[in-house]
Short mmCIF file of C-alpha atoms in Angstrom, two decimals:
data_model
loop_
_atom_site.label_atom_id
_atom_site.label_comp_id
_atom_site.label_asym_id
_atom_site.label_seq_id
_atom_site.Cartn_x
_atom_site.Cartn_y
_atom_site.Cartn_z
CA UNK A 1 1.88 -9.36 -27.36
CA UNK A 2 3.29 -6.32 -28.89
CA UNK A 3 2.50 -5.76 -32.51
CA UNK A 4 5.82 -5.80 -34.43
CA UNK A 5 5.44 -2.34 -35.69
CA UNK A 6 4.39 -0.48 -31.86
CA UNK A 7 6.53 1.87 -30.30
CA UNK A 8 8.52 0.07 -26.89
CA UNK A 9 6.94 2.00 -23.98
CA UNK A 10 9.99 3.09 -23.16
CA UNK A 11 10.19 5.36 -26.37
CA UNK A 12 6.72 6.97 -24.81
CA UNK A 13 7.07 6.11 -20.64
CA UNK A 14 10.01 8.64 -19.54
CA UNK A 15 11.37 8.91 -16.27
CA UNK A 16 12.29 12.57 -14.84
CA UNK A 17 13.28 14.04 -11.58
CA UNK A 18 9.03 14.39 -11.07
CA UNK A 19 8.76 11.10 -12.25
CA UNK A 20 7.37 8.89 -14.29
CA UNK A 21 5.57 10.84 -17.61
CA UNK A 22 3.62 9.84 -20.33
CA UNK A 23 5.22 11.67 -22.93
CA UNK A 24 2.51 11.30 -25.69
CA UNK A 25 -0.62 11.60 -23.52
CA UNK A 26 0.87 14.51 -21.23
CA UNK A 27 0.42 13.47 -17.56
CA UNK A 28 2.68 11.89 -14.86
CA UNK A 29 1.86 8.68 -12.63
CA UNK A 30 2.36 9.18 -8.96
CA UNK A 31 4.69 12.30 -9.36
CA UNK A 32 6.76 13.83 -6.58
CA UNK A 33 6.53 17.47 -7.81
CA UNK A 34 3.04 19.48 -7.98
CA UNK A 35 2.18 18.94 -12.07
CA UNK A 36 -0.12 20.27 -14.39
CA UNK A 37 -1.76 16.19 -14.92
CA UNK A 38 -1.26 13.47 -12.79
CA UNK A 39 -2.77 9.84 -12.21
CA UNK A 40 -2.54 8.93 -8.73
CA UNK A 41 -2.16 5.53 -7.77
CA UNK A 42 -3.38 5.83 -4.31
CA UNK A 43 -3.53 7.71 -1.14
CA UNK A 44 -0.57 6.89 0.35
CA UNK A 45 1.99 10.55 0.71
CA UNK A 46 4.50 8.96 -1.18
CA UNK A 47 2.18 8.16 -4.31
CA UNK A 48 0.17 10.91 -3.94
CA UNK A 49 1.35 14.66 -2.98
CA UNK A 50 -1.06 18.15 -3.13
CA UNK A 51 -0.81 21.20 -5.37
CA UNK A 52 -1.32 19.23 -9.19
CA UNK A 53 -3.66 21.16 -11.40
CA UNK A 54 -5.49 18.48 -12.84
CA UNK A 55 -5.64 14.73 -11.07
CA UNK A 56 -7.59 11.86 -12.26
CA UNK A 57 -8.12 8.67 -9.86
CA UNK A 58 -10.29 6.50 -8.54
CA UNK A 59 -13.21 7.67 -6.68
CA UNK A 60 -12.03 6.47 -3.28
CA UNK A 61 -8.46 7.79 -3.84
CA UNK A 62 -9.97 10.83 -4.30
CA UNK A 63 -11.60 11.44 -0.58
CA UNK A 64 -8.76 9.82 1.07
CA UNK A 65 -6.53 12.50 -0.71
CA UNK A 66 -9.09 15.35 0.07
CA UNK A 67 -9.11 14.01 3.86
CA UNK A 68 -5.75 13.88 4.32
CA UNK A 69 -4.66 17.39 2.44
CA UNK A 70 -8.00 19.58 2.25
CA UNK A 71 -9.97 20.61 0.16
CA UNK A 72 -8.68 22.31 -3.40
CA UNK A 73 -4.89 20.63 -2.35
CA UNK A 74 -5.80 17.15 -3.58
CA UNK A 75 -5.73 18.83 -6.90
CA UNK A 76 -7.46 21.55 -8.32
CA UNK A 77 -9.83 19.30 -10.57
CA UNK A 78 -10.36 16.14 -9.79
CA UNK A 79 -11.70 13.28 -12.05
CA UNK A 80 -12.73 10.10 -10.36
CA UNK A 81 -12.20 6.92 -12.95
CA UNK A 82 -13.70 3.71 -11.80
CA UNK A 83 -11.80 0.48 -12.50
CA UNK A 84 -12.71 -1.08 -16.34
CA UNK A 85 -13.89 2.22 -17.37
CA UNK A 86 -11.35 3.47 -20.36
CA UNK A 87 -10.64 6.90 -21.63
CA UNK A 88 -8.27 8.54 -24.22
CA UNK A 89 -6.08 10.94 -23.57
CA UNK A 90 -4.18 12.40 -26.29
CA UNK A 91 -4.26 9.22 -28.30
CA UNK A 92 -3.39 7.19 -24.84
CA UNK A 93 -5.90 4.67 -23.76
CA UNK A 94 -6.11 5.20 -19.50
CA UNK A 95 -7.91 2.55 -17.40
CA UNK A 96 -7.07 1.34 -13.94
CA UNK A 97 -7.07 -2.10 -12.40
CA UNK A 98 -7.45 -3.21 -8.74
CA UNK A 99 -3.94 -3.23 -6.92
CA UNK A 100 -5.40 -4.70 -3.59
CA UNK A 101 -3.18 -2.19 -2.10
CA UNK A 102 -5.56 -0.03 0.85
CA UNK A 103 -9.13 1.16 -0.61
CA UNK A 104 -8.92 2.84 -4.00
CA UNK A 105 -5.54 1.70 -4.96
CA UNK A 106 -5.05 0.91 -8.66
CA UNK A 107 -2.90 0.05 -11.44
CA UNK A 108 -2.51 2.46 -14.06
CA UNK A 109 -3.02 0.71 -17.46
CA UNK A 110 -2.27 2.52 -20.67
CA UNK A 111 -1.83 1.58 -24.27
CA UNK A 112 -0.52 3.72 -26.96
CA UNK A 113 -0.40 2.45 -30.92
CA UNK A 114 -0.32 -1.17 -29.93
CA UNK A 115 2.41 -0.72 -26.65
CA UNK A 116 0.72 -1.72 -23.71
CA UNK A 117 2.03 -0.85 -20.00
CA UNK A 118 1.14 -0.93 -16.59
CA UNK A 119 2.18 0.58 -13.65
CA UNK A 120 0.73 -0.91 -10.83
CA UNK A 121 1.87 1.09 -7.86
CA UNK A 122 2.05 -0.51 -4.63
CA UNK A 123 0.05 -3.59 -4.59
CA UNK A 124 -0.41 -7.15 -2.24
CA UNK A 125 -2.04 -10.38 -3.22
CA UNK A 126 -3.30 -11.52 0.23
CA UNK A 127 -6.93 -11.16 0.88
CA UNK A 128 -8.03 -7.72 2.51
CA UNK A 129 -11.87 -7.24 3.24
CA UNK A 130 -11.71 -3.58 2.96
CA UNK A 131 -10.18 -3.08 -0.77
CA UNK A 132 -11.18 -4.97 -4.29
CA UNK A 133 -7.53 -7.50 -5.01
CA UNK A 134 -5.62 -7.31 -7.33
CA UNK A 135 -6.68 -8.14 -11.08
CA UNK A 136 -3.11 -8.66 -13.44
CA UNK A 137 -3.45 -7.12 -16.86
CA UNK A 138 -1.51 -8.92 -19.36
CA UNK A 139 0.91 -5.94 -20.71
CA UNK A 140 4.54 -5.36 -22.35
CA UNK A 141 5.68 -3.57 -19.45
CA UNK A 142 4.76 -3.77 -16.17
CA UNK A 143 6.39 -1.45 -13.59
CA UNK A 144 6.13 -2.85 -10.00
CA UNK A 145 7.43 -2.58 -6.40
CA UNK A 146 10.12 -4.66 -4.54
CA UNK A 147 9.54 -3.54 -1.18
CA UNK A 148 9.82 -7.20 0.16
CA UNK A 149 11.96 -8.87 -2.69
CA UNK A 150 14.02 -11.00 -0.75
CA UNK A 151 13.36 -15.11 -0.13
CA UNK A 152 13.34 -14.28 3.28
CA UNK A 153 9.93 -12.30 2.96
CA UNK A 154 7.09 -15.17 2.82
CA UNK A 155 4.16 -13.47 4.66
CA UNK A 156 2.09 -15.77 6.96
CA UNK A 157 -1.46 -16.04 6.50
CA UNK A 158 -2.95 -13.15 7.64
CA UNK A 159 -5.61 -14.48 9.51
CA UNK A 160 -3.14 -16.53 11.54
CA UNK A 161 -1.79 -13.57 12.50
CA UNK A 162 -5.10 -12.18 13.59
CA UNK A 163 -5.69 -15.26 15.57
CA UNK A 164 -2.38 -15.19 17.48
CA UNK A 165 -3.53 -11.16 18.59
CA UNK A 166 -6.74 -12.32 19.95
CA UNK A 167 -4.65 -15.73 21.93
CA UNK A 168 -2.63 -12.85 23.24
CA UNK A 169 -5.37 -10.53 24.30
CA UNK A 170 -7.24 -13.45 26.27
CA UNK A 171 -4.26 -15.02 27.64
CA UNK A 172 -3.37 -11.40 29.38
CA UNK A 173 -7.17 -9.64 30.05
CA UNK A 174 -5.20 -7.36 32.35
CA UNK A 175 -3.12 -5.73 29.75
CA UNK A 176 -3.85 -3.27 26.95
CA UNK A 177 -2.72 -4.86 23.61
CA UNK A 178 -1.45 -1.64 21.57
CA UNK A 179 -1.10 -2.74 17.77
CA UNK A 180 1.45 0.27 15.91
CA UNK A 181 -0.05 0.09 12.00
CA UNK A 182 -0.47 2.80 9.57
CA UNK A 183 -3.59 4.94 9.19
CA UNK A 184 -4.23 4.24 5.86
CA UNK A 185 -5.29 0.79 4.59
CA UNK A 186 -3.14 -1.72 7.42
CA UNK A 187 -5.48 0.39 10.67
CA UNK A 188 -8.87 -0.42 8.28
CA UNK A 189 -7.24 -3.63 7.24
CA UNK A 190 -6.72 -4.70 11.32
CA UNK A 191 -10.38 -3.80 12.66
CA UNK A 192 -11.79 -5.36 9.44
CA UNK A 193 -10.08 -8.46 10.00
CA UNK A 194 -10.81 -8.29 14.07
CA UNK A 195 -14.74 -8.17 13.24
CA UNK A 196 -14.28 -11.09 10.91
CA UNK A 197 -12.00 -13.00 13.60
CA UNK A 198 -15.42 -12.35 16.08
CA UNK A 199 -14.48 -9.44 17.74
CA UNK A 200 -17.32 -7.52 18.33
CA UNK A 201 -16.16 -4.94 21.12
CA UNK A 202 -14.79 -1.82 20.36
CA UNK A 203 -11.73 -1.23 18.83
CA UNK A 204 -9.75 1.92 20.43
CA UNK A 205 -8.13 4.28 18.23
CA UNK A 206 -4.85 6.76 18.51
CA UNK A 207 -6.10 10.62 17.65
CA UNK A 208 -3.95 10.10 14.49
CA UNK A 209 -6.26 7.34 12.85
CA UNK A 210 -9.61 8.30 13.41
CA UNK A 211 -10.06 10.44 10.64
CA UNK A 212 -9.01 8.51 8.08
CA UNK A 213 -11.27 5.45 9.87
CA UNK A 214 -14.47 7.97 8.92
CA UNK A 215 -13.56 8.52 5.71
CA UNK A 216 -13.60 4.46 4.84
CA UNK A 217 -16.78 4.19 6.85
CA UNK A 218 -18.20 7.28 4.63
CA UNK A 219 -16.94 5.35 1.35
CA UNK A 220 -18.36 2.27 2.31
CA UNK A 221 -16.42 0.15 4.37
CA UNK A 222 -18.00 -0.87 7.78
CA UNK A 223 -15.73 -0.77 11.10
CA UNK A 224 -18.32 -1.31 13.68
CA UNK A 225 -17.35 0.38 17.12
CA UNK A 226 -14.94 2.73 17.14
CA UNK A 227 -13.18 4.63 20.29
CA UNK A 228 -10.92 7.27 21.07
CA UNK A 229 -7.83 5.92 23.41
CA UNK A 230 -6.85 9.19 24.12
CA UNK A 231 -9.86 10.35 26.37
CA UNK A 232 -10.50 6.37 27.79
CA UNK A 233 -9.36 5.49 31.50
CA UNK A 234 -6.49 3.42 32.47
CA UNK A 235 -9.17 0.87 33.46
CA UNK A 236 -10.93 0.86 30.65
CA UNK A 237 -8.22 0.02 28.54
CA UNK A 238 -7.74 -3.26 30.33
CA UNK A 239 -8.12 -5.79 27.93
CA UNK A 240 -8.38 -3.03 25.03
CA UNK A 241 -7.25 -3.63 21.22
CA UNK A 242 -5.55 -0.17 20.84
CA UNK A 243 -4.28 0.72 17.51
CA UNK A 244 -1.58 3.13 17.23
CA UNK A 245 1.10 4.86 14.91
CA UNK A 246 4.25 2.50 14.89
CA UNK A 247 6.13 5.73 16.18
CA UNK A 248 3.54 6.25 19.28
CA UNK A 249 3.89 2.66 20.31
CA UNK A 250 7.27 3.22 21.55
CA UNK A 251 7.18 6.91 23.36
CA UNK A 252 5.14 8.37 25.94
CA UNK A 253 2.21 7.93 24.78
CA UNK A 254 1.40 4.27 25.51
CA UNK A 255 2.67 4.22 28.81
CA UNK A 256 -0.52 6.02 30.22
CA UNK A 257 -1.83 2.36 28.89
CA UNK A 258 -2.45 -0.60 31.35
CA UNK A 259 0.67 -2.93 31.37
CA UNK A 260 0.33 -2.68 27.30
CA UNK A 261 1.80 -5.29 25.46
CA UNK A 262 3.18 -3.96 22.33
CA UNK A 263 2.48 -5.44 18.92
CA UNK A 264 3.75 -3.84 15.02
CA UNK A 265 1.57 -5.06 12.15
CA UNK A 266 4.21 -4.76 9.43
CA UNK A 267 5.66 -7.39 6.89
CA UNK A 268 9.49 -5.85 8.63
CA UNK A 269 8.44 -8.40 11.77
CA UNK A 270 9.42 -11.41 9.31
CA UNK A 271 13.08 -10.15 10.81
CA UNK A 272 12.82 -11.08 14.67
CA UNK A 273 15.88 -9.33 15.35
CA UNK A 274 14.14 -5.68 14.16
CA UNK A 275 11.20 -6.56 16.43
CA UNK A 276 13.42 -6.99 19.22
CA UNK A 277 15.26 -3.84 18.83
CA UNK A 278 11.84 -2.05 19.08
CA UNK A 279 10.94 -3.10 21.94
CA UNK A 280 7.92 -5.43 20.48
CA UNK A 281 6.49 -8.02 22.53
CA UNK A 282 4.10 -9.14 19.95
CA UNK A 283 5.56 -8.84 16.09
CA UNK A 284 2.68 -9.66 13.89
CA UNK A 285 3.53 -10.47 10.01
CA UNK A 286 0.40 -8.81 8.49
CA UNK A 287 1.96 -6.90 4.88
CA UNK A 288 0.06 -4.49 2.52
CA UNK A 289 2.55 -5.33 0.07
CA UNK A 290 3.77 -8.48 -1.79
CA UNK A 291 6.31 -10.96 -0.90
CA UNK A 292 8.90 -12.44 -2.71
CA UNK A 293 6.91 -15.34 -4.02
CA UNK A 294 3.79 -12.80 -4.70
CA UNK A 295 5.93 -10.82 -6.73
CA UNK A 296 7.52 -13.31 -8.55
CA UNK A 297 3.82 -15.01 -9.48
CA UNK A 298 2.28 -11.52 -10.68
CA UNK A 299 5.12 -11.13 -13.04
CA UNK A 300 3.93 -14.66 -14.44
CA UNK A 301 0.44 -13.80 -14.60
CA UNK A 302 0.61 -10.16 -16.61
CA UNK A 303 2.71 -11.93 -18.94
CA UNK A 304 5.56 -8.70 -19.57
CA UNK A 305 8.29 -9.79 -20.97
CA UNK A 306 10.18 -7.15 -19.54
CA UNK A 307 9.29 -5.65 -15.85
CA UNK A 308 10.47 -2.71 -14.20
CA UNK A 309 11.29 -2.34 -10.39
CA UNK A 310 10.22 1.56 -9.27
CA UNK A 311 11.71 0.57 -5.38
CA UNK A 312 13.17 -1.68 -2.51
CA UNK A 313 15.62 -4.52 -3.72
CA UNK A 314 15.55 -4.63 -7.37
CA UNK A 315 18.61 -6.47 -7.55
CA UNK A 316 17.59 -9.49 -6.38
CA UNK A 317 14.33 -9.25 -7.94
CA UNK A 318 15.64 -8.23 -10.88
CA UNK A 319 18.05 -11.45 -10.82
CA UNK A 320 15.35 -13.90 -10.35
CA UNK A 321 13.16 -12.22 -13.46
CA UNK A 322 16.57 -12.67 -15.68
CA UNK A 323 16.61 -16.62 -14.61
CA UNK A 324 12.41 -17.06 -16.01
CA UNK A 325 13.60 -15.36 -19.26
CA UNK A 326 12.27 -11.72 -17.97
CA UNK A 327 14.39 -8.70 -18.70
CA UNK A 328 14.72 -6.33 -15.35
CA UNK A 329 15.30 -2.80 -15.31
CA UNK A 330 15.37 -0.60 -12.18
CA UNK A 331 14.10 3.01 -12.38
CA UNK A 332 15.61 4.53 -9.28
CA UNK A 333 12.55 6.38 -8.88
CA UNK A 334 13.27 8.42 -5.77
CA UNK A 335 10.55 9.89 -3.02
CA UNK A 336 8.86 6.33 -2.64
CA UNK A 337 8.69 4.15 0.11
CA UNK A 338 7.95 7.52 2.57
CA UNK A 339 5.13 5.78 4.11
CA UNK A 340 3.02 2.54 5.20
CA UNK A 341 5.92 0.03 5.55
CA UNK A 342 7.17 0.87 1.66
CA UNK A 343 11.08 1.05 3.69
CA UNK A 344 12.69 -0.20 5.83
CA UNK A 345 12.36 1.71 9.66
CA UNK A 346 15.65 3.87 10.70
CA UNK A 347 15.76 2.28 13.74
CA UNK A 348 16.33 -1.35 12.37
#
């Protein structure tokens, strides 16, 4: 694809202790350290982090950063890009792409004199009603995850897993079914996927994700009913959906529930043995990243002949590429995989 006489990107992609930098147009990609320019991938912390000068995204990104770090932290400008559009920056072509990560996620495309490459952030495959999925971009590099690059990690159908929480929930209408997911994306991701399953009651909600719940019902993305847990009676509860932090599932909080049985909505409850050690009566396999197989398909279908792996196991991704004629490089990027279920929990 690469025109004999273009630069490699890795004479003009660097990778520094902020991250990694466009040298020719100027600006980082997800960096960990507050920079003058900076393309954010999404809203997740460990993508996205307050106190850049100048940070250009997509629209949605954009809130969900303002709602989670205030306003004037989520950079001092902002520039919203929406996907397809193009613009040059110092010579460097900038578009983004879908990642079908949460809502606004993208892949940062950029070409510079004929070198072409994408970094796509986090990203999954599997259908999720509340984001646009994930378009490949043919490219010469493409820098991806390998949060779940192990043949062990073959997510289920999602709506299986859907329909196994809802068996659950009539089979004990006693008991409060408390689902521990992440605020942003897998919480939108759940009640999106309830309403589709035919759930039509409310859906009760830890303190921690309500606010991020408004701000995808502001951008656009319908929830339905929505409650507080916190303020609900014992009673109330019985026969409740409750969505939680993974870290309030387990403490004090959810005992003040009625007889909960306790789920985790992570792609980590593949391994039974984790689920057992955290006390979860209900592992559900619902991933907002890729598996193995997804992984190994997207590096098929943007066509790089040589892919780097930003975090989780390159190695053994990184051995499969080599064995479908695909050269592997791991960046060691470090500060990723902070939040959503990017690593693995301490307690497993």
């Amino acid at each position: 694809m690469r025109p004999v006489n273009a630069p490699h990107p890795e004479t003009w992609l660097k990778v520094t202790p902020s991250g990694l930098y466009c040298e020719p147009g100027g600006f980082f990609i997800d960096p960990t350290r507050a920079v003058d320019r900076a393309v954010i991938s999404h809203g997740h912390s460990d993508h996205a982090r307050p106190g850049h000068r100048a940070v250009l995204a997509t629209r949605e990104t954009l809130a969900i950063m303002t709602a989670r770090m205030g306003e004037g932290r989520a950079g001092e400008t902002q520039q919203a890009l929406p996907f397809g559009e193009a613009l040059t920056i110092n010579g460097v072509r900038v578009w983004l792409r879908p990642a079908g990560h949460v809502l606004g996620s993208a892949q940062v495309c950029m070409e510079w004199r004929g070198s072409r490459a994408v970094v796509s952030g986090d990203y999954k495959r599997q259908r999720d009603p509340t984001c646009a999925p994930f378009e490949p971009e043919p490219c010469d590099v493409f820098v991806t995850e390998a949060t779940f690059a192990l043949p062990v990690f073959r997510h289920p159908l999602p709506e299986a897993e859907i329909a196994r929480l809802l068996r659950s929930v009539a089979l004990f209408p006693e008991r409060t079914h408390v689902v521990g997911c992440y605020s942003l994306g897998k919480c939108q991701r759940l009640i999106a996927m309830l309403r589709q399953a035919g759930w039509e009651g409310p859906v009760h909600l830890h303190g921690a994700h309500v606010a991020l719940c408004r701000t995808y019902e502001e951008l656009g993305v319908p929830l339905g009913p929505l409650r507080t847990a916190t303020v609900a009676k014992k009673d109330d509860l019985k026969g409740a959906i409750v969505l939680a932090p993974p870290s309030a599932v387990a403490d004090r909080w959810a005992r003040r529930l009625a007889e909960p049985v306790v789920a985790v909505a992570s792609g980590w409850m593949r391994v039974r043995q984790r689920a057992k050690q955290g006390g979860v009566e209900l592992p559900l396999v619902i991933s907002d990243h890729a598996d193995w197989d997804e992984l190994l398909a997207t590096a098929a279908e943007v066509q790089a002949p040589e892919i780097w792996v930003t975090h989780g196991r390159e190695d053994a991704l990184i051995h499969a590429l080599s064995l479908r004629g695909i050269r592997g490089r791991a960046l060691h990027l470090v500060g990723r995989g902070e939040e959503d279920e990017g690593e693995e929990p301490a307690a497993a």
